[in-house]
């Protein structure tokens, strides 16, 4: 079986969020089974700069897009058994930002069509194109409108995975003919709520639709999470399910992570203490071995639940904790954490940037990991935190619910501390339960840390579930 995964991000080449991790870990695990796997990504400027010399030229051709013929080059690079293809067009991709350009709709429309067109020129015709998120959501529609009829493409199936429904890809109706070159006959396949909705079209047209946890799959069928698309998803229940992501356990492993001050594992935990001491020095935090480090590593955007933290931030800092934050995003949250660090010198460290190396050091130093998301399709950080021996404090939503089972303080079973409703004081209550466990139940706390570190969060199980779906197609 041959699979082509199409996405806007894939580590190690380009990673903005969890999507990038998935497009590294999942193909790698699939390729270790009986599957031929390739991934296709845009050739962004940053990929060209960092990897340019290592890429091999494959071919070039023109992609028909409405009345235009748009240049497309293809390059490739092998990552173990996985071939990564890169779609080259400097006008669209030689830019400083991966997302957030005014013409993202057009850029990723080009990309999606180029992926299909490419199959006529390269030596790889997959059985399934597995498209990820809104940037690749037009693949099933382009397939239906232009490629299905071509004999070489006749057996191709499409699958679509929703990593986050917050971003759907929208455009005015005129975009259909003018930019995509798709006739109005297909309008009903993509028009939703009075505009074009890329994700809607993929949900309707793909042979299978998945999302990244079982709970999120259920949640998406409710208006609170799925918005207007909830009833559409309810209607496709027969071809829709959730598969919880894994993490790459070679990459996210405190025993091998070269970013750490000092490596450690479940048997020899001394390195975690050393790492915490060094990080406190680096970040200007007070050296106090008793006090736990509570970490947050997150994009600083509303659905990560940062309003809860904002609401009780001073009450939170009345607790005996140190808080370390890493991430970028909306300026209200960036400013809120920077100000908090100013107000609590030596106790709060706000690192408003994207920094993989520092992220590893923080996971390693953390005792508790706070992730109060309003919605969380899967979330990888809570699994990384557990693998590095920090107990998660999470809201029971999406993948957080599926991976962090609440600790029963009497029996000591479970993996972390959870709360249900989106309420700041419920979150604070979960923090208090975690602190009680940390301060008053040391042996039980250490036992959960150990069991979490020994838990298999790898891609093995998820890859098996993906394989079952691929085969069923
Ligand atoms: C998105 C989601 C996150 C998920 C990731 C990978 O970034 O917000 O919850 O873990 O995709 O699927």
Short mmCIF file of C-alpha atoms and ligand atoms in Angstrom, two decimals:
data_model
loop_
_atom_site.label_atom_id
_atom_site.label_comp_id
_atom_site.label_asym_id
_atom_site.label_seq_id
_atom_site.Cartn_x
_atom_site.Cartn_y
_atom_site.Cartn_z
CA UNK A 1 0.00 0.00 0.00
CA UNK A 2 1.16 3.50 -0.84
CA UNK A 3 0.15 6.56 1.15
CA UNK A 4 0.84 10.22 0.45
CA UNK A 5 0.37 12.57 3.37
CA UNK A 6 -0.16 16.21 2.42
CA UNK A 7 0.20 19.03 4.93
CA UNK A 8 1.41 22.57 5.47
CA UNK A 9 3.96 21.54 8.11
CA UNK A 10 6.24 18.62 8.83
CA UNK A 11 9.18 18.39 11.21
CA UNK A 12 12.14 18.51 11.01
CA UNK A 13 11.72 20.81 7.99
CA UNK A 14 9.02 23.14 9.19
CA UNK A 15 7.12 23.08 12.46
CA UNK A 16 4.82 25.75 13.83
CA UNK A 17 2.69 23.57 16.10
CA UNK A 18 1.61 20.01 16.79
CA UNK A 19 0.76 19.42 13.13
CA UNK A 20 4.48 19.51 12.35
CA UNK A 21 5.16 16.82 14.95
CA UNK A 22 2.42 14.59 13.56
CA UNK A 23 3.83 14.79 10.03
CA UNK A 24 7.12 13.54 11.40
CA UNK A 25 6.06 10.85 13.85
CA UNK A 26 3.13 9.26 12.01
CA UNK A 27 4.83 8.67 8.62
CA UNK A 28 7.92 7.34 10.38
CA UNK A 29 5.88 4.78 12.30
CA UNK A 30 3.80 3.85 9.24
CA UNK A 31 6.95 3.29 7.20
CA UNK A 32 8.16 0.78 9.76
CA UNK A 33 5.08 -1.32 8.88
CA UNK A 34 4.13 -2.74 5.54
CA UNK A 35 3.42 0.65 3.92
CA UNK A 36 5.21 2.90 1.47
CA UNK A 37 4.91 6.43 2.81
CA UNK A 38 5.60 9.83 1.30
CA UNK A 39 4.84 13.30 2.60
CA UNK A 40 4.41 16.46 0.55
CA UNK A 41 5.01 19.94 1.96
CA UNK A 42 5.45 23.44 0.51
CA UNK A 43 9.05 24.49 -0.07
CA UNK A 44 9.08 27.48 2.25
CA UNK A 45 11.93 29.93 2.40
CA UNK A 46 13.06 28.57 5.75
CA UNK A 47 13.17 25.02 4.34
CA UNK A 48 15.14 26.22 1.34
CA UNK A 49 17.60 28.06 3.61
CA UNK A 50 18.17 25.20 6.04
CA UNK A 51 17.81 22.17 3.80
CA UNK A 52 18.32 23.53 0.29
CA UNK A 53 21.66 21.83 -0.29
CA UNK A 54 20.32 18.45 0.79
CA UNK A 55 17.26 18.44 -1.48
CA UNK A 56 17.22 16.63 -4.81
CA UNK A 57 15.49 18.14 -7.81
CA UNK A 58 12.78 15.83 -9.21
CA UNK A 59 10.91 17.69 -11.96
CA UNK A 60 8.93 20.78 -12.83
CA UNK A 61 5.68 21.49 -14.66
CA UNK A 62 2.85 23.99 -14.76
CA UNK A 63 -0.22 23.75 -12.56
CA UNK A 64 -3.43 24.89 -14.24
CA UNK A 65 -5.26 27.26 -11.88
CA UNK A 66 -8.23 29.03 -13.51
CA UNK A 67 -6.84 30.88 -16.56
CA UNK A 68 -3.27 30.72 -15.28
CA UNK A 69 -0.47 28.21 -15.71
CA UNK A 70 1.55 28.36 -12.50
CA UNK A 71 5.13 27.12 -12.22
CA UNK A 72 5.71 24.21 -9.86
CA UNK A 73 9.03 22.55 -9.06
CA UNK A 74 9.30 19.32 -7.09
CA UNK A 75 12.22 18.43 -4.82
CA UNK A 76 12.67 15.47 -2.54
CA UNK A 77 14.53 14.38 0.55
CA UNK A 78 14.59 11.06 2.38
CA UNK A 79 13.99 10.87 6.10
CA UNK A 80 14.64 7.23 6.95
CA UNK A 81 12.15 5.21 4.88
CA UNK A 82 9.93 8.20 4.26
CA UNK A 83 10.25 10.35 1.13
CA UNK A 84 9.43 14.02 1.65
CA UNK A 85 8.43 15.92 -1.50
CA UNK A 86 8.54 19.70 -1.61
CA UNK A 87 6.41 21.89 -3.82
CA UNK A 88 8.45 24.82 -5.09
CA UNK A 89 6.99 28.13 -6.17
CA UNK A 90 8.89 31.16 -4.95
CA UNK A 91 6.05 33.59 -5.45
CA UNK A 92 3.88 31.66 -3.00
CA UNK A 93 6.37 30.17 -0.57
CA UNK A 94 9.60 32.18 -0.49
CA UNK A 95 8.27 34.29 2.36
CA UNK A 96 9.18 34.87 5.97
CA UNK A 97 5.92 33.57 7.39
CA UNK A 98 4.41 30.13 6.92
CA UNK A 99 0.93 31.35 7.87
CA UNK A 100 -0.75 34.71 8.18
CA UNK A 101 -0.13 36.04 4.68
CA UNK A 102 -3.05 37.94 3.13
CA UNK A 103 -3.27 35.36 0.32
CA UNK A 104 -3.02 32.13 2.35
CA UNK A 105 -6.22 30.88 0.72
CA UNK A 106 -4.66 31.18 -2.72
CA UNK A 107 -1.24 29.86 -1.63
CA UNK A 108 -2.63 26.66 -0.19
CA UNK A 109 -5.13 26.24 -3.02
CA UNK A 110 -2.18 26.23 -5.38
CA UNK A 111 -0.41 23.76 -3.11
CA UNK A 112 -3.40 21.40 -3.01
CA UNK A 113 -3.79 21.37 -6.76
CA UNK A 114 -0.03 20.99 -7.26
CA UNK A 115 -0.07 17.87 -5.06
CA UNK A 116 -2.56 16.19 -7.40
CA UNK A 117 -0.89 17.46 -10.56
CA UNK A 118 2.50 16.24 -9.33
CA UNK A 119 1.33 12.62 -9.43
CA UNK A 120 1.36 12.73 -13.24
CA UNK A 121 5.06 13.61 -13.22
CA UNK A 122 6.71 11.76 -10.35
CA UNK A 123 7.23 8.06 -9.94
CA UNK A 124 4.78 7.63 -7.07
CA UNK A 125 1.05 7.05 -7.44
CA UNK A 126 -0.42 6.53 -3.98
CA UNK A 127 -3.51 4.49 -3.15
CA UNK A 128 -4.57 7.15 -0.70
CA UNK A 129 -3.91 10.85 -0.31
CA UNK A 130 -4.22 11.68 3.35
CA UNK A 131 -4.76 15.45 3.58
CA UNK A 132 -4.35 17.42 6.80
CA UNK A 133 -6.19 20.52 7.99
CA UNK A 134 -7.72 23.37 5.98
CA UNK A 135 -4.58 24.08 3.95
CA UNK A 136 -5.00 20.74 2.17
CA UNK A 137 -8.77 20.54 2.41
CA UNK A 138 -9.31 21.34 -1.27
CA UNK A 139 -7.63 18.13 -2.40
CA UNK A 140 -10.85 16.06 -2.45
CA UNK A 141 -12.70 18.77 -4.41
CA UNK A 142 -9.90 19.25 -6.95
CA UNK A 143 -9.81 15.48 -7.27
CA UNK A 144 -13.53 15.28 -7.96
CA UNK A 145 -13.50 18.19 -10.42
CA UNK A 146 -10.33 17.45 -12.41
CA UNK A 147 -8.56 14.17 -11.70
CA UNK A 148 -11.04 11.42 -10.89
CA UNK A 149 -11.76 10.94 -14.60
CA UNK A 150 -8.11 10.40 -15.53
CA UNK A 151 -7.37 6.68 -15.67
CA UNK A 152 -4.05 6.87 -13.78
CA UNK A 153 -5.94 8.44 -10.86
CA UNK A 154 -8.99 6.20 -11.04
CA UNK A 155 -8.25 4.15 -7.90
CA UNK A 156 -7.12 7.03 -5.72
CA UNK A 157 -8.95 7.56 -2.42
CA UNK A 158 -8.85 10.60 -0.19
CA UNK A 159 -8.80 10.93 3.55
CA UNK A 160 -8.98 14.14 5.57
CA UNK A 161 -7.82 14.79 9.13
CA UNK A 162 -9.03 17.72 11.21
CA UNK A 163 -6.31 18.91 13.56
CA UNK A 164 -8.18 21.99 14.60
CA UNK A 165 -11.60 23.18 13.55
CA UNK A 166 -10.80 26.75 14.61
CA UNK A 167 -9.16 27.25 11.22
CA UNK A 168 -11.40 26.22 8.32
CA UNK A 169 -10.22 28.14 5.25
CA UNK A 170 -12.86 30.50 3.94
CA UNK A 171 -13.24 32.64 0.81
CA UNK A 172 -15.99 34.51 -1.05
CA UNK A 173 -17.98 32.64 -3.72
CA UNK A 174 -16.16 34.46 -6.52
CA UNK A 175 -12.95 32.65 -5.48
CA UNK A 176 -14.33 29.37 -6.87
CA UNK A 177 -14.14 30.25 -10.55
CA UNK A 178 -11.68 33.11 -10.44
CA UNK A 179 -8.91 31.50 -8.40
CA UNK A 180 -9.67 27.79 -8.29
CA UNK A 181 -11.04 27.56 -11.80
CA UNK A 182 -13.80 25.26 -10.57
CA UNK A 183 -17.18 25.62 -12.23
CA UNK A 184 -20.26 26.82 -10.33
CA UNK A 185 -21.67 23.31 -10.75
CA UNK A 186 -19.56 22.33 -7.77
CA UNK A 187 -20.73 25.21 -5.59
CA UNK A 188 -22.85 23.00 -3.36
CA UNK A 189 -19.77 20.89 -2.55
CA UNK A 190 -18.00 23.82 -0.96
CA UNK A 191 -20.48 26.58 -0.17
CA UNK A 192 -21.34 26.76 3.50
CA UNK A 193 -22.86 29.65 5.43
CA UNK A 194 -22.86 31.91 2.40
CA UNK A 195 -19.17 31.55 1.58
CA UNK A 196 -16.69 28.93 0.45
CA UNK A 197 -15.52 26.75 3.31
CA UNK A 198 -12.55 24.52 2.43
CA UNK A 199 -12.91 22.28 5.45
CA UNK A 200 -16.60 21.76 4.77
CA UNK A 201 -15.79 20.51 1.28
CA UNK A 202 -13.24 18.00 2.56
CA UNK A 203 -15.64 16.76 5.24
CA UNK A 204 -18.27 16.13 2.56
CA UNK A 205 -16.05 14.72 -0.17
CA UNK A 206 -13.25 12.74 1.47
CA UNK A 207 -13.75 8.99 1.65
CA UNK A 208 -12.82 9.04 5.33
CA UNK A 209 -12.59 11.87 7.83
CA UNK A 210 -10.73 11.66 11.11
CA UNK A 211 -9.69 13.92 13.91
CA UNK A 212 -6.93 13.63 16.45
CA UNK A 213 -8.69 12.18 19.51
CA UNK A 214 -11.83 10.22 20.24
CA UNK A 215 -13.23 12.80 22.62
CA UNK A 216 -12.68 15.63 20.13
CA UNK A 217 -14.52 13.57 17.50
CA UNK A 218 -17.52 13.45 19.83
CA UNK A 219 -17.16 17.08 20.87
CA UNK A 220 -17.07 18.27 17.26
CA UNK A 221 -20.61 17.01 16.81
CA UNK A 222 -21.78 19.57 19.37
CA UNK A 223 -22.21 23.25 18.59
CA UNK A 224 -19.96 24.37 21.48
CA UNK A 225 -16.94 22.82 19.77
CA UNK A 226 -17.96 22.21 16.16
CA UNK A 227 -19.91 25.42 15.62
CA UNK A 228 -21.97 25.38 12.44
CA UNK A 229 -20.04 22.36 11.15
CA UNK A 230 -21.25 20.21 14.06
CA UNK A 231 -24.38 19.05 12.26
CA UNK A 232 -22.39 18.30 9.11
CA UNK A 233 -20.03 16.13 11.15
CA UNK A 234 -22.95 14.45 12.88
CA UNK A 235 -24.28 13.63 9.41
CA UNK A 236 -21.06 11.89 8.34
CA UNK A 237 -20.68 9.77 11.49
CA UNK A 238 -20.51 6.68 9.26
CA UNK A 239 -17.13 7.76 7.89
CA UNK A 240 -15.82 9.90 10.76
CA UNK A 241 -13.78 8.90 13.81
CA UNK A 242 -11.07 10.03 16.19
CA UNK A 243 -7.55 8.62 16.52
CA UNK A 244 -5.43 9.98 19.35
CA UNK A 245 -1.99 11.17 18.32
CA UNK A 246 1.19 9.73 19.73
CA UNK A 247 4.53 11.42 20.30
CA UNK A 248 7.85 10.47 18.82
CA UNK A 249 9.45 8.70 21.75
CA UNK A 250 12.93 8.89 20.30
CA UNK A 251 12.72 12.65 19.96
CA UNK A 252 10.85 13.38 23.17
CA UNK A 253 12.88 11.34 25.56
CA UNK A 254 14.73 12.76 28.57
CA UNK A 255 17.26 9.96 28.28
CA UNK A 256 18.41 11.02 24.80
CA UNK A 257 17.31 14.66 24.43
CA UNK A 258 20.48 16.59 23.59
CA UNK A 259 18.84 19.91 24.49
CA UNK A 260 18.88 19.07 28.18
CA UNK A 261 21.41 20.37 30.70
CA UNK A 262 21.53 16.87 32.09
CA UNK A 263 19.81 13.77 30.74
CA UNK A 264 17.91 11.40 32.98
CA UNK A 265 15.51 8.51 32.96
CA UNK A 266 13.04 6.87 35.24
CA UNK A 267 15.78 4.92 37.04
CA UNK A 268 18.21 7.81 37.55
CA UNK A 269 16.26 10.97 38.18
CA UNK A 270 19.14 13.08 39.51
CA UNK A 271 19.47 14.79 36.14
CA UNK A 272 16.03 16.30 36.52
CA UNK A 273 17.11 18.07 39.71
CA UNK A 274 20.29 19.32 38.10
CA UNK A 275 18.36 20.54 35.09
CA UNK A 276 15.94 22.41 37.31
CA UNK A 277 18.77 24.14 39.17
CA UNK A 278 20.47 25.17 35.90
CA UNK A 279 17.22 26.39 34.37
CA UNK A 280 16.43 28.48 37.44
CA UNK A 281 19.81 30.13 37.04
CA UNK A 282 19.28 30.71 33.35
CA UNK A 283 15.81 32.21 33.83
CA UNK A 284 16.62 34.18 36.98
CA UNK A 285 14.33 32.19 39.27
CA UNK A 286 14.99 31.81 42.99
CA UNK A 287 16.82 28.59 43.89
CA UNK A 288 14.45 26.75 46.20
CA UNK A 289 14.46 22.98 45.99
CA UNK A 290 11.16 22.68 47.85
CA UNK A 291 9.06 24.75 45.48
CA UNK A 292 7.59 23.16 42.36
CA UNK A 293 8.07 24.57 38.88
CA UNK A 294 4.72 24.89 37.11
CA UNK A 295 5.27 25.12 33.35
CA UNK A 296 3.17 26.27 30.42
CA UNK A 297 4.43 25.73 26.88
CA UNK A 298 1.80 26.80 24.41
CA UNK A 299 0.78 28.96 21.53
CA UNK A 300 -0.68 31.96 23.34
CA UNK A 301 -4.11 31.92 21.70
CA UNK A 302 -7.61 32.02 23.25
CA UNK A 303 -8.57 28.35 22.85
CA UNK A 304 -5.60 27.34 25.00
CA UNK A 305 -7.60 28.55 28.02
CA UNK A 306 -5.37 31.48 28.87
CA UNK A 307 -8.32 33.59 29.98
CA UNK A 308 -8.65 31.28 32.97
CA UNK A 309 -5.05 31.89 33.91
CA UNK A 310 -5.43 35.63 33.37
CA UNK A 311 -8.47 35.71 35.61
CA UNK A 312 -6.83 34.12 38.66
CA UNK A 313 -3.18 34.93 38.01
CA UNK A 314 -2.62 36.74 41.30
CA UNK A 315 -4.45 34.08 43.29
CA UNK A 316 -2.32 31.51 41.51
CA UNK A 317 0.82 33.34 42.56
CA UNK A 318 -0.36 33.30 46.19
CA UNK A 319 0.46 29.59 46.04
CA UNK A 320 3.98 28.32 46.76
CA UNK A 321 4.96 27.84 43.14
CA UNK A 322 7.20 29.17 40.41
CA UNK A 323 5.68 29.66 36.99
CA UNK A 324 7.58 29.28 33.71
CA UNK A 325 5.88 30.22 30.45
CA UNK A 326 7.13 29.71 26.89
CA UNK A 327 5.29 30.66 23.71
CA UNK A 328 4.12 33.36 21.36
CA UNK A 329 0.72 34.42 20.14
CA UNK A 330 -1.83 37.14 20.83
CA UNK A 331 -0.32 40.23 22.36
CA UNK A 332 -2.87 40.39 25.21
CA UNK A 333 -1.51 37.10 26.55
CA UNK A 334 2.10 37.88 25.75
CA UNK A 335 1.77 41.16 27.67
CA UNK A 336 -0.13 39.53 30.52
CA UNK A 337 2.66 37.02 31.16
CA UNK A 338 5.44 39.58 30.69
CA UNK A 339 3.74 41.82 33.23
CA UNK A 340 3.32 38.91 35.63
CA UNK A 341 7.04 38.19 35.41
CA UNK A 342 7.71 41.84 36.21
CA UNK A 343 5.34 41.73 39.19
CA UNK A 344 6.77 38.50 40.61
CA UNK A 345 10.52 38.69 40.04
CA UNK A 346 12.33 35.43 40.74
CA UNK A 347 9.05 33.51 40.72
CA UNK A 348 7.64 33.96 37.23
CA UNK A 349 9.60 33.63 34.00
CA UNK A 350 7.87 34.65 30.75
CA UNK A 351 9.66 33.62 27.59
CA UNK A 352 7.75 35.14 24.74
CA UNK A 353 9.27 33.29 21.85
CA UNK A 354 9.38 29.99 20.00
CA UNK A 355 12.33 27.95 21.18
CA UNK A 356 12.53 24.15 20.92
CA UNK A 357 15.69 23.92 22.94
CA UNK A 358 14.29 25.90 25.84
CA UNK A 359 11.06 23.88 25.59
CA UNK A 360 12.98 20.67 26.28
CA UNK A 361 14.76 22.24 29.24
CA UNK A 362 11.45 23.43 30.68
CA UNK A 363 9.73 20.05 30.30
CA UNK A 364 12.73 18.52 32.07
CA UNK A 365 12.70 21.04 34.93
CA UNK A 366 8.93 21.07 35.44
CA UNK A 367 7.14 19.37 38.33
CA UNK A 368 3.67 20.31 37.10
CA UNK A 369 2.45 21.23 33.62
CA UNK A 370 -0.59 23.48 33.24
CA UNK A 371 -2.79 23.13 30.15
CA UNK A 372 -6.29 24.47 30.82
CA UNK A 373 -7.42 24.46 27.16
CA UNK A 374 -10.91 25.56 26.23
CA UNK A 375 -10.68 23.06 23.39
CA UNK A 376 -7.80 20.73 22.60
CA UNK A 377 -8.10 18.45 19.58
CA UNK A 378 -5.30 16.30 20.90
CA UNK A 379 -2.45 18.21 22.47
CA UNK A 380 1.03 16.77 22.50
CA UNK A 381 2.57 18.83 25.30
CA UNK A 382 0.75 16.98 28.04
CA UNK A 383 2.22 13.70 26.76
CA UNK A 384 5.70 15.18 26.48
CA UNK A 385 5.32 16.55 30.01
CA UNK A 386 4.39 13.10 31.33
CA UNK A 387 7.30 11.50 29.48
CA UNK A 388 9.62 14.04 31.15
CA UNK A 389 8.16 13.44 34.61
CA UNK A 390 5.95 16.50 35.08
CA UNK A 391 2.37 15.86 36.16
CA UNK A 392 -0.19 17.57 33.94
CA UNK A 393 -3.02 19.79 35.17
CA UNK A 394 -5.58 19.88 32.36
CA UNK A 395 -9.17 20.59 31.51
CA UNK A 396 -11.12 17.47 30.55
CA UNK A 397 -11.50 18.18 26.86
CA UNK A 398 -10.44 16.52 23.61
CA UNK A 399 -7.16 14.66 23.71
CA UNK A 400 -6.43 15.97 27.20
CA UNK A 401 -9.34 13.90 28.47
CA UNK A 402 -8.16 10.87 26.51
CA UNK A 403 -4.56 10.97 27.71
CA UNK A 404 -4.67 12.41 31.25
CA UNK A 405 -6.71 10.29 33.61
CA UNK A 406 -7.55 12.00 36.89
CA UNK A 407 -5.52 11.00 39.92
CA UNK A 408 -7.49 9.51 42.75
CA UNK A 409 -5.75 10.95 45.83
CA UNK A 410 -6.73 7.92 47.93
CA UNK A 411 -5.43 5.18 45.68
CA UNK A 412 -2.83 7.28 43.85
CA UNK A 413 -3.92 5.88 40.49
CA UNK A 414 -4.22 8.13 37.43
CA UNK A 415 -1.88 10.42 35.53
CA UNK A 416 -2.67 14.03 36.36
CA UNK A 417 -5.11 16.60 37.73
CA UNK A 418 -8.22 17.52 35.83
CA UNK A 419 -11.21 19.83 35.97
CA UNK A 420 -14.36 19.84 33.89
CA UNK A 421 -16.00 23.20 33.40
CA UNK A 422 -14.34 26.17 31.79
CA UNK A 423 -14.05 28.07 35.02
CA UNK A 424 -10.98 29.78 36.50
CA UNK A 425 -11.63 28.69 40.07
CA UNK A 426 -12.19 25.09 39.01
CA UNK A 427 -8.78 25.30 37.41
CA UNK A 428 -7.34 26.77 40.59
CA UNK A 429 -8.92 23.93 42.54
CA UNK A 430 -7.12 21.44 40.29
CA UNK A 431 -3.86 23.34 40.90
CA UNK A 432 -4.50 23.10 44.65
CA UNK A 433 -5.12 19.37 44.43
CA UNK A 434 -1.87 19.03 42.50
CA UNK A 435 0.03 21.09 45.08
CA UNK A 436 -1.42 19.08 47.94
CA UNK A 437 -0.25 15.91 46.18
CA UNK A 438 3.16 17.43 45.52
CA UNK A 439 3.75 18.76 49.03
CA UNK A 440 1.88 16.30 51.22
CA UNK A 441 1.92 13.00 49.33
CA UNK A 442 5.50 12.85 48.11
CA UNK A 443 5.80 9.06 47.70
CA UNK A 444 2.50 8.85 45.79
CA UNK A 445 3.52 11.83 43.66
CA UNK A 446 6.82 10.17 42.78
CA UNK A 447 5.06 6.93 41.94
CA UNK A 448 2.74 8.62 39.42
CA UNK A 449 5.72 10.45 37.90
CA UNK A 450 7.44 7.11 37.45
CA UNK A 451 4.41 5.34 35.98
CA UNK A 452 3.82 8.21 33.54
CA UNK A 453 7.43 8.10 32.43
CA UNK A 454 7.07 4.39 31.75
CA UNK A 455 3.83 4.79 29.77
CA UNK A 456 4.03 4.15 26.04
CA UNK A 457 2.84 7.34 24.34
CA UNK A 458 4.47 6.37 21.04
CA UNK A 459 2.81 6.34 17.63
CA UNK A 460 2.53 2.53 17.62
CA UNK A 461 -1.09 2.29 18.64
CA UNK A 462 -2.32 5.25 16.58
CA UNK A 463 -0.45 4.08 13.49
CA UNK A 464 -2.21 0.74 13.84
CA UNK A 465 -5.56 2.51 13.87
CA UNK A 466 -4.65 4.59 10.80
CA UNK A 467 -3.54 1.44 9.01
CA UNK A 468 -6.86 -0.24 9.75
CA UNK A 469 -8.69 2.69 8.14
CA UNK A 470 -6.34 2.81 5.14
CA UNK A 471 -6.96 -0.90 4.56
CA UNK A 472 -10.72 -0.49 4.90
CA UNK A 473 -10.59 2.05 2.08
C1 LIG B 1 -3.42 21.11 16.42
C2 LIG B 1 -4.25 20.98 17.69
C3 LIG B 1 -3.57 20.13 18.75
C4 LIG B 1 -3.09 18.82 18.13
C5 LIG B 1 -2.22 19.10 16.91
C6 LIG B 1 -1.74 17.84 16.23
O1 LIG B 1 -2.30 21.92 16.68
O2 LIG B 1 -4.56 22.26 18.22
O3 LIG B 1 -4.44 19.83 19.80
O4 LIG B 1 -2.35 18.09 19.07
O5 LIG B 1 -2.97 19.85 15.96
O6 LIG B 1 -2.79 17.03 15.81
#
